[in-house]
Coordinates of C-alpha atoms in Angstrom, one line a residue:
M78 CA -50.6 -12.9 -29.0
T79 CA -50.7 -9.6 -28.3
R80 CA -49.7 -9.5 -24.8
L81 CA -47.5 -11.8 -25.2
F82 CA -45.1 -9.7 -27.6
S83 CA -45.8 -7.1 -25.8
L84 CA -44.7 -8.7 -22.8
L85 CA -41.5 -10.2 -24.6
T86 CA -41.0 -6.2 -26.3
A87 CA -40.6 -4.5 -22.2
L88 CA -38.3 -8.3 -21.6
I89 CA -36.0 -7.1 -23.8
F90 CA -36.2 -3.4 -23.3
T91 CA -35.7 -4.0 -19.1
M92 CA -32.8 -6.1 -20.1
S93 CA -31.1 -3.5 -22.9
I94 CA -31.1 -1.5 -19.6
H95 CA -30.3 -3.3 -17.6
A96 CA -27.0 -4.7 -19.7
Q97 CA -26.4 -0.8 -21.0
S98 CA -26.2 0.0 -16.5
L99 CA -23.3 -2.7 -17.2
E100 CA -19.7 -0.4 -16.5
T101 CA -16.5 -1.5 -16.5
Y102 CA -13.5 -0.1 -14.0
R103 CA -10.0 -1.8 -13.9
N104 CA -8.1 -3.2 -11.2
P105 CA -5.9 -2.7 -9.2
V106 CA -7.5 1.0 -7.7
I107 CA -5.1 1.2 -5.6
A108 CA -1.6 1.0 -7.6
G109 CA 1.6 -0.3 -5.7
F110 CA 2.1 -0.9 -2.4
H111 CA -0.9 -1.1 -0.8
P112 CA -1.4 -3.6 0.7
D113 CA -3.8 -4.9 3.5
P114 CA -6.9 -2.6 2.6
S115 CA -9.7 -1.7 5.0
V116 CA -13.0 -0.1 4.6
C117 CA -15.7 2.2 5.9
R118 CA -18.5 4.3 4.2
V119 CA -20.1 7.7 6.2
G120 CA -22.5 8.7 4.2
D121 CA -22.1 8.9 1.0
D122 CA -18.2 9.1 1.7
F123 CA -15.2 6.2 2.1
Y124 CA -12.7 6.0 3.9
L125 CA -9.4 2.8 3.2
V126 CA -6.7 2.5 5.0
N127 CA -3.1 0.5 3.8
S128 CA -0.2 -1.1 5.5
S129 CA 2.8 0.1 5.4
F130 CA 5.2 -2.0 7.3
E131 CA 8.6 0.4 8.5
Y132 CA 8.2 3.8 6.6
F133 CA 6.9 6.6 8.6
P134 CA 4.0 8.3 8.4
G135 CA 2.6 5.1 8.8
V136 CA -1.6 3.7 7.7
P137 CA -2.1 5.7 4.5
V138 CA -5.2 7.3 4.6
Y139 CA -7.2 7.5 1.3
H140 CA -11.0 9.3 0.4
S141 CA -13.7 8.3 -2.1
R142 CA -16.9 8.4 -3.6
D143 CA -17.4 5.2 -6.2
L144 CA -14.5 3.2 -5.1
V145 CA -13.2 3.3 -7.7
H146 CA -11.2 6.3 -7.7
W147 CA -9.7 7.0 -4.7
E148 CA -7.2 10.3 -3.2
Q149 CA -4.3 10.2 -0.3
I150 CA -5.9 12.0 2.1
G151 CA -3.5 12.2 5.3
N152 CA -1.2 9.4 7.0
V153 CA -3.1 8.0 10.3
L154 CA 0.5 7.6 12.4
D155 CA 2.5 10.9 11.5
R156 CA 3.7 11.4 15.0
P157 CA 7.2 9.7 16.6
S158 CA 5.1 8.9 19.8
Q159 CA 3.0 7.3 17.4
L160 CA 4.9 4.8 15.4
N161 CA 8.0 3.7 16.3
L162 CA 10.4 2.1 13.6
K163 CA 12.6 0.9 15.8
D164 CA 14.9 -2.1 13.4
A165 CA 11.5 -1.5 11.4
S166 CA 12.2 -3.5 7.7
S167 CA 10.0 -5.1 5.6
W168 CA 9.4 -7.8 7.1
T169 CA 8.4 -6.0 10.6
G170 CA 6.5 -2.6 11.7
I171 CA 2.8 -1.7 10.6
Y172 CA 0.4 -4.3 9.8
A173 CA -2.9 -5.3 8.3
P174 CA -4.8 -2.4 9.7
T175 CA -8.6 -1.8 9.6
I176 CA -10.6 1.9 9.9
R177 CA -14.1 1.2 11.2
Y178 CA -16.6 3.9 12.4
N179 CA -18.7 3.9 15.5
D180 CA -20.9 7.6 16.7
G181 CA -19.2 10.4 15.6
T182 CA -16.5 8.3 15.8
Y183 CA -13.5 6.9 13.7
Y184 CA -11.2 3.8 14.7
M185 CA -8.1 2.3 13.4
I186 CA -6.5 -1.0 15.2
T187 CA -3.5 -2.2 13.6
T188 CA 0.0 -3.8 14.8
N189 CA 3.3 -3.1 15.6
I190 CA 5.1 -5.9 14.8
G191 CA 8.5 -5.3 17.1
N192 CA 7.9 -2.0 18.9
G193 CA 4.5 -3.2 20.6
G194 CA 1.5 -5.3 19.1
N195 CA -1.5 -4.6 19.2
F196 CA -3.4 -0.7 19.9
M197 CA -6.3 1.5 17.7
V198 CA -5.8 4.7 17.4
T199 CA -8.5 7.2 17.5
A200 CA -9.4 10.6 15.4
K201 CA -13.3 12.8 15.0
D202 CA -12.3 13.4 11.1
P203 CA -10.0 11.1 9.0
K204 CA -8.3 13.4 7.9
G205 CA -6.5 13.6 10.6
P206 CA -5.6 14.3 13.8
W207 CA -5.7 10.7 15.6
S208 CA -5.4 10.4 19.0
E209 CA -1.9 8.8 20.8
P210 CA -2.3 4.7 20.6
I211 CA -4.4 3.5 23.1
W212 CA -2.8 -0.5 23.6
L213 CA -4.0 -3.6 23.5
K214 CA -4.5 -6.4 25.8
Q215 CA -4.7 -9.9 22.9
Q216 CA -2.9 -9.8 20.2
G217 CA -2.1 -11.6 17.1
I218 CA -1.8 -9.9 14.0
D219 CA -5.0 -8.4 11.8
P220 CA -7.2 -7.2 14.6
S221 CA -9.8 -5.7 13.7
L222 CA -13.3 -4.0 15.1
Y223 CA -17.3 -4.7 15.4
F224 CA -19.7 -2.6 17.7
E225 CA -22.7 -3.2 18.2
N226 CA -25.5 -1.2 20.5
G227 CA -23.2 0.3 22.3
H228 CA -20.1 -2.2 23.3
C229 CA -16.9 -3.1 21.3
Y230 CA -15.4 -6.1 20.7
M231 CA -12.0 -7.0 18.9
V232 CA -10.8 -9.7 16.5
S233 CA -7.4 -10.5 15.8
N234 CA -5.1 -14.1 15.5
P235 CA -3.3 -15.7 18.6
G236 CA -1.9 -18.1 18.2
N237 CA -3.8 -19.3 14.3
M238 CA -7.1 -19.1 15.6
I239 CA -9.1 -16.0 15.2
T240 CA -10.2 -15.0 18.5
L241 CA -12.5 -12.7 19.7
C242 CA -12.9 -10.3 23.1
E243 CA -15.1 -7.1 23.7
I244 CA -12.9 -4.2 25.0
D245 CA -13.8 -0.7 26.0
P246 CA -12.8 1.3 23.2
K247 CA -11.9 4.9 24.2
T248 CA -9.3 2.8 27.1
G249 CA -8.7 -0.1 25.6
H250 CA -9.2 -2.4 28.6
Q251 CA -10.5 -5.8 27.7
L252 CA -13.5 -6.7 28.9
S253 CA -13.9 -10.1 28.9
E254 CA -11.6 -13.8 28.0
S255 CA -10.6 -13.5 24.5
K256 CA -11.9 -17.0 22.8
G257 CA -11.2 -18.7 20.0
I258 CA -14.5 -18.8 17.7
W259 CA -12.9 -20.5 14.1
Q260 CA -9.3 -21.7 12.4
G261 CA -10.5 -21.1 9.1
E262 CA -11.2 -23.9 6.4
G263 CA -7.5 -25.0 6.9
G264 CA -5.2 -22.7 5.2
R265 CA -1.7 -21.4 6.8
Y266 CA -2.4 -18.3 8.4
P267 CA -5.9 -18.4 9.0
E268 CA -5.9 -13.8 9.7
G269 CA -7.1 -10.6 8.3
P270 CA -10.3 -10.7 10.8
H271 CA -13.2 -8.7 10.0
L272 CA -17.4 -9.2 11.5
Y273 CA -20.4 -8.0 10.1
K274 CA -24.5 -8.7 10.8
K275 CA -26.6 -9.4 8.2
D276 CA -29.9 -10.6 8.1
G277 CA -29.2 -11.9 11.2
Y278 CA -26.5 -13.8 11.2
Y279 CA -22.8 -13.0 12.1
Y280 CA -20.6 -13.2 9.5
L281 CA -16.5 -13.9 9.6
L282 CA -14.5 -13.6 6.5
I283 CA -11.0 -14.7 6.6
S284 CA -7.5 -14.6 4.3
E285 CA -6.2 -17.7 4.2
G286 CA -2.9 -19.6 2.4
G287 CA -0.3 -17.2 3.6
T288 CA -0.3 -13.5 1.6
E289 CA 1.1 -15.4 -1.5
L290 CA 0.1 -17.5 -4.6
A291 CA -2.2 -18.9 -3.2
H292 CA -3.9 -16.2 -0.9
H293 CA -8.2 -16.2 -0.6
L294 CA -10.8 -15.2 1.3
T295 CA -13.0 -18.2 3.3
I296 CA -16.4 -16.8 5.3
A297 CA -18.4 -18.6 7.8
R298 CA -21.5 -17.6 9.8
S299 CA -23.2 -18.1 12.9
R300 CA -26.4 -16.5 15.0
Q301 CA -24.0 -16.1 17.8
M302 CA -21.2 -13.8 18.2
A303 CA -19.3 -16.4 19.8
G304 CA -20.0 -18.8 17.5
P305 CA -20.0 -21.7 17.2
Y306 CA -19.9 -20.7 12.9
E307 CA -20.4 -22.5 10.2
A308 CA -18.3 -22.4 7.0
C309 CA -19.7 -20.9 3.5
P310 CA -20.0 -24.4 1.6
A311 CA -18.4 -22.5 -1.6
N312 CA -15.3 -22.0 0.2
P313 CA -12.9 -20.4 -1.0
I314 CA -15.4 -17.4 -1.8
L315 CA -12.6 -15.6 -3.2
T316 CA -9.2 -16.8 -5.0
N317 CA -7.1 -16.9 -8.4
C318 CA -5.2 -20.0 -7.9
N319 CA -7.3 -22.3 -9.5
R320 CA -8.0 -23.0 -13.3
K321 CA -10.0 -19.9 -13.4
G322 CA -7.5 -17.5 -12.0
Q323 CA -4.5 -19.6 -13.3
S324 CA -3.6 -16.9 -16.5
M325 CA -4.4 -14.0 -15.5
Q326 CA -2.1 -11.5 -14.2
I327 CA -3.3 -11.0 -11.5
Q328 CA -2.4 -13.4 -7.8
G329 CA -2.5 -14.0 -4.4
T330 CA -6.3 -12.7 -4.5
G331 CA -6.6 -12.1 -0.5
H332 CA -7.3 -10.0 2.9
G333 CA -10.4 -8.2 2.5
D334 CA -12.9 -5.5 3.5
F335 CA -17.0 -5.8 2.7
V336 CA -18.2 -3.3 2.2
E337 CA -21.4 -2.1 1.6
A338 CA -22.2 1.4 -0.5
Q339 CA -25.3 3.6 0.1
D340 CA -27.3 2.2 -2.9
G341 CA -27.3 -0.7 -1.3
S342 CA -25.0 -3.2 -3.6
W343 CA -21.5 -5.2 -1.8
W344 CA -18.5 -5.1 -2.9
V345 CA -15.4 -6.1 -1.4
I346 CA -12.0 -4.2 -0.9
F347 CA -9.5 -6.8 -1.1
L348 CA -5.1 -7.2 -1.8
A349 CA -3.4 -9.3 -4.8
Y350 CA -0.4 -9.1 -7.1
R351 CA 0.2 -8.2 -11.0
N352 CA 2.5 -9.7 -12.3
F353 CA 5.8 -8.9 -14.4
G354 CA 7.8 -10.7 -17.3
G355 CA 7.1 -13.7 -15.8
S356 CA 6.1 -15.0 -12.3
Y357 CA 7.7 -11.6 -10.3
H358 CA 5.5 -8.7 -9.0
H359 CA 8.1 -5.8 -7.8
L360 CA 4.5 -2.8 -7.8
G361 CA 3.8 -5.1 -5.0
R362 CA 0.5 -6.0 -3.0
E363 CA -2.5 -3.8 -4.0
T364 CA -6.3 -2.8 -3.3
Y365 CA -8.5 -4.6 -5.5
L366 CA -11.7 -4.0 -5.8
A367 CA -14.7 -6.7 -6.8
P368 CA -18.5 -6.5 -7.1
V369 CA -20.7 -8.7 -4.7
E370 CA -24.4 -10.0 -4.7
W371 CA -25.8 -11.2 -0.9
K372 CA -28.9 -11.6 -1.0
A373 CA -30.8 -12.0 2.3
G374 CA -30.4 -14.8 4.0
E375 CA -27.3 -16.6 1.5
W376 CA -23.5 -16.7 1.8
P377 CA -21.8 -13.5 -0.2
V378 CA -20.8 -13.8 -4.1
V379 CA -17.9 -12.5 -5.1
N380 CA -17.2 -11.1 -9.0
Q381 CA -20.0 -13.8 -9.7
G382 CA -18.3 -16.7 -8.5
E383 CA -15.2 -15.6 -11.4
A384 CA -12.1 -14.7 -11.0
I385 CA -10.3 -10.7 -10.3
D386 CA -9.5 -9.7 -14.1
T387 CA -7.9 -6.6 -14.4
L388 CA -10.4 -5.8 -16.8
M389 CA -14.0 -5.3 -14.8
T390 CA -17.1 -5.6 -15.7
A391 CA -19.6 -4.1 -12.8
R392 CA -22.9 -1.9 -11.9
L393 CA -20.4 0.7 -10.3
L394 CA -21.6 3.9 -8.0
P395 CA -22.0 7.6 -10.3
Q396 CA -18.8 8.3 -11.5
T397 CA -16.1 11.0 -10.5
A398 CA -12.7 10.3 -12.9
M399 CA -9.3 11.4 -11.9
Q400 CA -6.3 12.9 -14.3
K401 CA -2.5 10.2 -14.3
T402 CA -0.4 11.1 -11.7
V403 CA 1.9 14.0 -12.7
I404 CA 3.7 15.3 -8.8
H405 CA 6.7 18.4 -9.6
T406 CA 8.2 18.2 -6.4
A407 CA 10.1 22.1 -6.1
F408 CA 11.1 22.0 -2.4
N409 CA 9.3 25.2 -1.6
G410 CA 7.7 24.5 1.6
S411 CA 6.0 21.0 3.2
L412 CA 5.8 17.5 1.1
G413 CA 2.8 16.5 0.5
S414 CA 1.4 12.9 2.2
E415 CA 2.8 10.1 -0.1
W416 CA 5.9 11.3 1.2
I417 CA 7.6 8.8 3.4
H418 CA 11.2 7.8 4.8
I419 CA 11.9 4.6 6.3
Q420 CA 12.1 3.9 9.7
N421 CA 11.0 7.4 11.9
P422 CA 13.4 10.1 10.1
I423 CA 15.6 12.3 11.4
T424 CA 14.3 14.9 11.0
A425 CA 17.9 17.5 11.6
N426 CA 19.3 15.6 8.3
Y427 CA 16.1 16.7 6.1
K428 CA 16.7 20.7 5.2
I429 CA 12.9 21.5 2.6
G430 CA 13.1 25.8 1.8
N431 CA 14.0 27.6 -0.6
G432 CA 13.5 25.6 -4.0
K433 CA 15.8 23.1 -2.7
L434 CA 16.3 19.7 -0.1
R435 CA 19.0 19.1 1.5
L436 CA 20.1 15.3 3.0
Y437 CA 22.8 14.7 5.3
P438 CA 24.0 11.4 5.3
H439 CA 23.4 8.5 8.1
G440 CA 25.0 5.4 7.0
S441 CA 23.7 3.7 4.3
L442 CA 20.8 2.4 2.6
T443 CA 21.3 -1.8 2.8
E444 CA 22.8 -1.3 7.1
N445 CA 19.1 0.1 7.6
H446 CA 19.1 2.5 10.6
Q447 CA 17.2 5.5 10.0
P448 CA 18.7 5.7 6.7
T449 CA 18.6 9.6 4.7
F450 CA 15.9 8.5 2.9
I451 CA 12.2 10.2 1.3
G452 CA 10.2 8.9 -1.1
R453 CA 6.8 7.5 -2.8
R454 CA 5.5 4.4 -4.0
Q455 CA 5.6 3.9 -7.1
E456 CA 2.1 3.2 -8.1
A457 CA 2.1 2.2 -12.0
A458 CA 4.6 0.0 -13.9
K459 CA 5.0 2.9 -16.5
I460 CA 6.8 6.4 -15.3
V461 CA 9.1 8.5 -15.4
A462 CA 11.1 9.7 -11.6
E463 CA 13.5 12.7 -12.5
T464 CA 15.7 14.6 -10.0
A465 CA 19.2 17.3 -10.3
I466 CA 22.6 17.5 -7.7
D467 CA 23.8 20.9 -8.0
M468 CA 26.7 19.6 -7.9
E469 CA 28.3 22.5 -7.0
E470 CA 27.3 22.0 -3.7
L471 CA 28.5 18.2 -3.6
D472 CA 31.8 19.0 -5.3
K473 CA 32.6 21.7 -1.9
N474 CA 31.8 18.5 -0.1
V475 CA 34.1 16.0 -2.2
E476 CA 37.1 18.9 -2.2
K477 CA 36.8 17.6 2.2
V478 CA 37.0 14.6 2.2
K479 CA 39.2 13.4 -1.2
S480 CA 41.7 12.2 0.7
D481 CA 39.8 9.1 2.6
T482 CA 37.7 8.0 0.3
S483 CA 36.0 5.9 2.9
A484 CA 34.6 9.3 4.1
V485 CA 32.7 10.0 0.0
I486 CA 29.2 10.3 0.0
K487 CA 27.1 9.5 -1.8
A488 CA 23.7 11.1 -3.3
G489 CA 20.8 10.3 -6.0
L490 CA 18.1 8.2 -7.1
T491 CA 17.3 4.6 -6.0
V492 CA 14.9 1.9 -6.5
Y493 CA 14.2 0.3 -3.3
Q494 CA 12.6 -3.0 -2.3
I495 CA 13.8 -3.7 0.9
N496 CA 17.1 -2.9 2.3
D497 CA 18.8 -5.7 0.8
G498 CA 17.4 -5.2 -2.3
H499 CA 17.8 -1.8 -4.1
F500 CA 19.4 -0.4 -7.1
D501 CA 20.9 3.4 -6.6
F502 CA 21.5 5.8 -9.1
Y503 CA 24.1 8.3 -7.8
T504 CA 26.8 10.6 -7.9
D505 CA 29.9 10.3 -5.0
G506 CA 31.1 13.7 -6.7
Y507 CA 33.4 12.6 -9.3
F508 CA 31.1 10.4 -11.4
V509 CA 27.4 8.5 -11.9
G510 CA 26.8 5.3 -11.7
A511 CA 23.9 2.7 -11.2
E512 CA 24.9 -0.6 -8.7
A513 CA 23.1 -3.4 -7.3
R514 CA 22.0 -4.0 -4.1
L515 CA 20.6 -7.5 -3.2
K516 CA 21.5 -10.1 -0.5
S517 CA 22.3 -12.1 -3.2
L518 CA 24.1 -10.5 -5.7
S519 CA 25.7 -6.7 -5.3
A520 CA 26.9 -4.9 -8.7
D521 CA 28.2 -2.5 -10.3
F522 CA 26.5 -1.2 -13.6
G523 CA 29.3 1.2 -14.8
T524 CA 29.8 4.4 -14.0
Q525 CA 31.1 8.0 -16.1
M526 CA 32.9 10.8 -15.1
I527 CA 31.0 13.6 -14.3
K528 CA 31.9 16.7 -17.7
E529 CA 34.7 19.1 -15.8
G530 CA 32.6 22.5 -14.2
C531 CA 29.0 20.4 -14.6
K532 CA 26.5 22.9 -12.6
I533 CA 23.9 20.3 -11.9
L534 CA 23.9 16.6 -13.1
R535 CA 19.9 15.4 -13.6
L536 CA 19.8 11.7 -12.9
R537 CA 16.2 10.0 -14.4
I538 CA 14.6 6.4 -14.1
T539 CA 12.8 5.5 -16.8
S540 CA 10.7 1.5 -16.3
D541 CA 8.1 0.7 -18.3
G542 CA 7.2 -2.4 -16.6
L543 CA 10.4 -4.8 -17.1
F544 CA 13.6 -2.6 -16.7
Y545 CA 14.2 0.0 -14.8
H546 CA 16.8 2.7 -17.2
F547 CA 18.3 4.6 -15.4
L548 CA 20.3 8.6 -17.3
Y549 CA 21.7 10.9 -16.6
A550 CA 22.4 14.5 -17.9
F551 CA 24.9 18.0 -17.4
D552 CA 23.8 21.0 -17.4
D553 CA 20.9 21.2 -20.4
G554 CA 22.5 18.4 -22.2
G555 CA 20.4 15.6 -23.7
F556 CA 20.2 12.6 -20.8
T557 CA 22.4 9.6 -21.9
E558 CA 21.4 6.4 -20.9
L559 CA 24.1 4.5 -18.9
T560 CA 22.3 1.8 -18.0
A561 CA 18.9 -1.0 -18.1
Q562 CA 18.6 -3.8 -15.7
N563 CA 15.3 -6.6 -15.4
C564 CA 13.1 -5.4 -12.5
S565 CA 12.9 -8.9 -11.9
L566 CA 15.4 -8.0 -9.6
M567 CA 13.4 -5.8 -8.0
S568 CA 10.8 -7.9 -7.0
T569 CA 9.2 -10.2 -4.0
E570 CA 10.2 -13.3 -5.7
V571 CA 13.8 -12.7 -6.0
A572 CA 14.5 -9.2 -3.6
G573 CA 12.9 -10.4 -1.1
G574 CA 10.3 -8.5 0.9
F575 CA 6.5 -8.5 0.5
T576 CA 5.9 -4.4 0.7
G577 CA 6.5 -3.0 -2.9
V578 CA 9.5 -0.6 -5.6
T579 CA 9.3 2.8 -3.6
L580 CA 11.3 5.7 -5.6
G581 CA 12.9 8.9 -3.4
L582 CA 16.3 10.5 -3.2
F583 CA 19.2 9.7 -0.7
A584 CA 22.4 10.6 0.8
A585 CA 24.8 7.6 1.9
G586 CA 28.3 8.2 4.3
P587 CA 29.1 8.4 7.0
S588 CA 27.6 11.5 9.1
D589 CA 30.9 14.2 8.8
G590 CA 28.0 17.6 7.8
S591 CA 28.8 16.8 4.2
Y592 CA 25.6 17.4 2.3
A593 CA 23.7 17.0 -1.4
D594 CA 21.3 19.8 -2.5
F595 CA 18.1 18.0 -4.8
Q596 CA 16.9 21.0 -6.6
Y597 CA 13.5 18.9 -7.2
F598 CA 12.1 16.2 -7.4
D599 CA 9.0 14.5 -10.7
Y600 CA 7.0 11.7 -10.7
T601 CA 5.4 10.6 -14.4
E602 CA 2.9 7.6 -14.3
K603 CA 2.5 7.2 -18.8

C-alpha cells in the first residue's frame, strides 16, 4: 500500500510539473500582410521569410530565438537588379519563398510571376547582402529546396503536379529530368511543397484547397525521394475548415513549413487570416505557429488535432518578450526595413532628409504604374497612423497650377489593399478630403476647406479593427473627424487582392515638378 501511495504521489507530482511547463502564446506570431511563411533553424536562431507580391523591396526576413517573437532584420530582394516588378499587382510579383541553410550558405528560392519565373539567391548572412538571381529551368510556383549528401533538390508544382528535380545550387543548372511525385489528395491547387527526411522516410508537405476558406495542409511519405508517396490517412493534418474550426476567427489555414527546435520539439509555421466584422479579412494572410507531435516512424500531428485559435497552449522555448510596435519616423536619414514601395520606385521622386520626406507625384495609385507611395504593413487591427504636411510648400505648387485643375496634386495618407481598392485621405491645397477607390465603387466621403493661414496639416487614421476613422487638424489645433468607414471595404472579399492592408504616404498627379513635404510618420499599435 505504501509503495502504491508513493507511486501515485510521484505520478501526481510529475503530472503537475508537466502541466506547469505548458504556456500560452498568441496567434498570429507575425501579424498583418505576411503570407506564405517559410522557416529554417541555424543553431539557436530561426529565420523566416514571406511573400511580398508587388512590393519593393521584396521578401522580408525575420529572426527569432523562440518562434513566438519575431523581428524583421532586412529584405532579401533589395536591389532592382534582383527584383523586376514591372506592371506587378496584388496578383503577381513575388510568390511564396522558401529559406534554407546548407554548409555555411543561406538559400532563398521563389517565383517572380510576370517577370522571369523561378530563381534563387544566396547569402552568408540572412541580413544580406544576397546574391543576384540564379534562374531555374523548372517552373511552377512555390519552389522549395532540399539538401542531402552534397546534392540539392528542388520541388515545385508545374501543371498542378508536385515535381522533383536535382539542380546545381551554385549555377542553378538542372541536373536531372523533372519528375512528378504527388498530386495531393484531390484538393485544388496542390502547391507549397516542402521535403523533409525523418526516421528513414521522405515526407512531402503541401497545401491544397486554394488560399481561401478551404485552405489546408496534407502530407505524404515514401522510403524513396522520387516516390511513390503514400498519403497520410489523417489528412488534412491542418485545417480550420471543419466543425472544430468553423467558429474560429482564424480561417484559411495552410501553406506551412515544419521546423525542429534545438530541444527536439517540432513546430509548423503557416499562413491563415483573421475575420473582422463577419466573414471579412482586410489585414491579409498572416504568419501563425502551432506545435507538432512527431513520434519516430509515425505521422506528424499538428496541435493535437485541434483547431487553430488566437490563444494557443504549448511547451514553449525560453521566451523573449517584445514591446508593442511604436514607430516615429522623423525623416532625418535612411528608413527602416519595414518601409516598402508599390513596384520598383522611381528614386528621383523620393527625397529624404532634414526632417522631411519630399514626394513628387507619378500618376495615381489606381493607375498602378510606379506610383509615388512609401509605407508599411498594417500589423495590428487597432492602430494609429499620423503624418503632417507642410502647407506652405504645397501652396507654392497650388499657385503654379491653379488655372489647370487637372494638374492639381493630391498628397496624404492611404489605406491600400490593391490598386483598385484603397482609401485616400488627402489634401489638394484647398481642401482636406477622404475618398474610396474600389473596382465597384468610387466615392468621396466629404471635404473640409483648409483653414486660411494654415501652415501644417496633420492627418490621422485610427482603426479599431471594424472601422477606419479619418481625422485632421490645422497646425496645433485639436483633431476633427471627417469620416469613418468600414474596414470590410478594404477586405479581400470586397476590394479584391490577397495581400493585406498597407498604410502609406502618397502623392498623386502629373509629373510636372510639383511636390509635397511630409514632416513625420507615426505608427502605433494599440
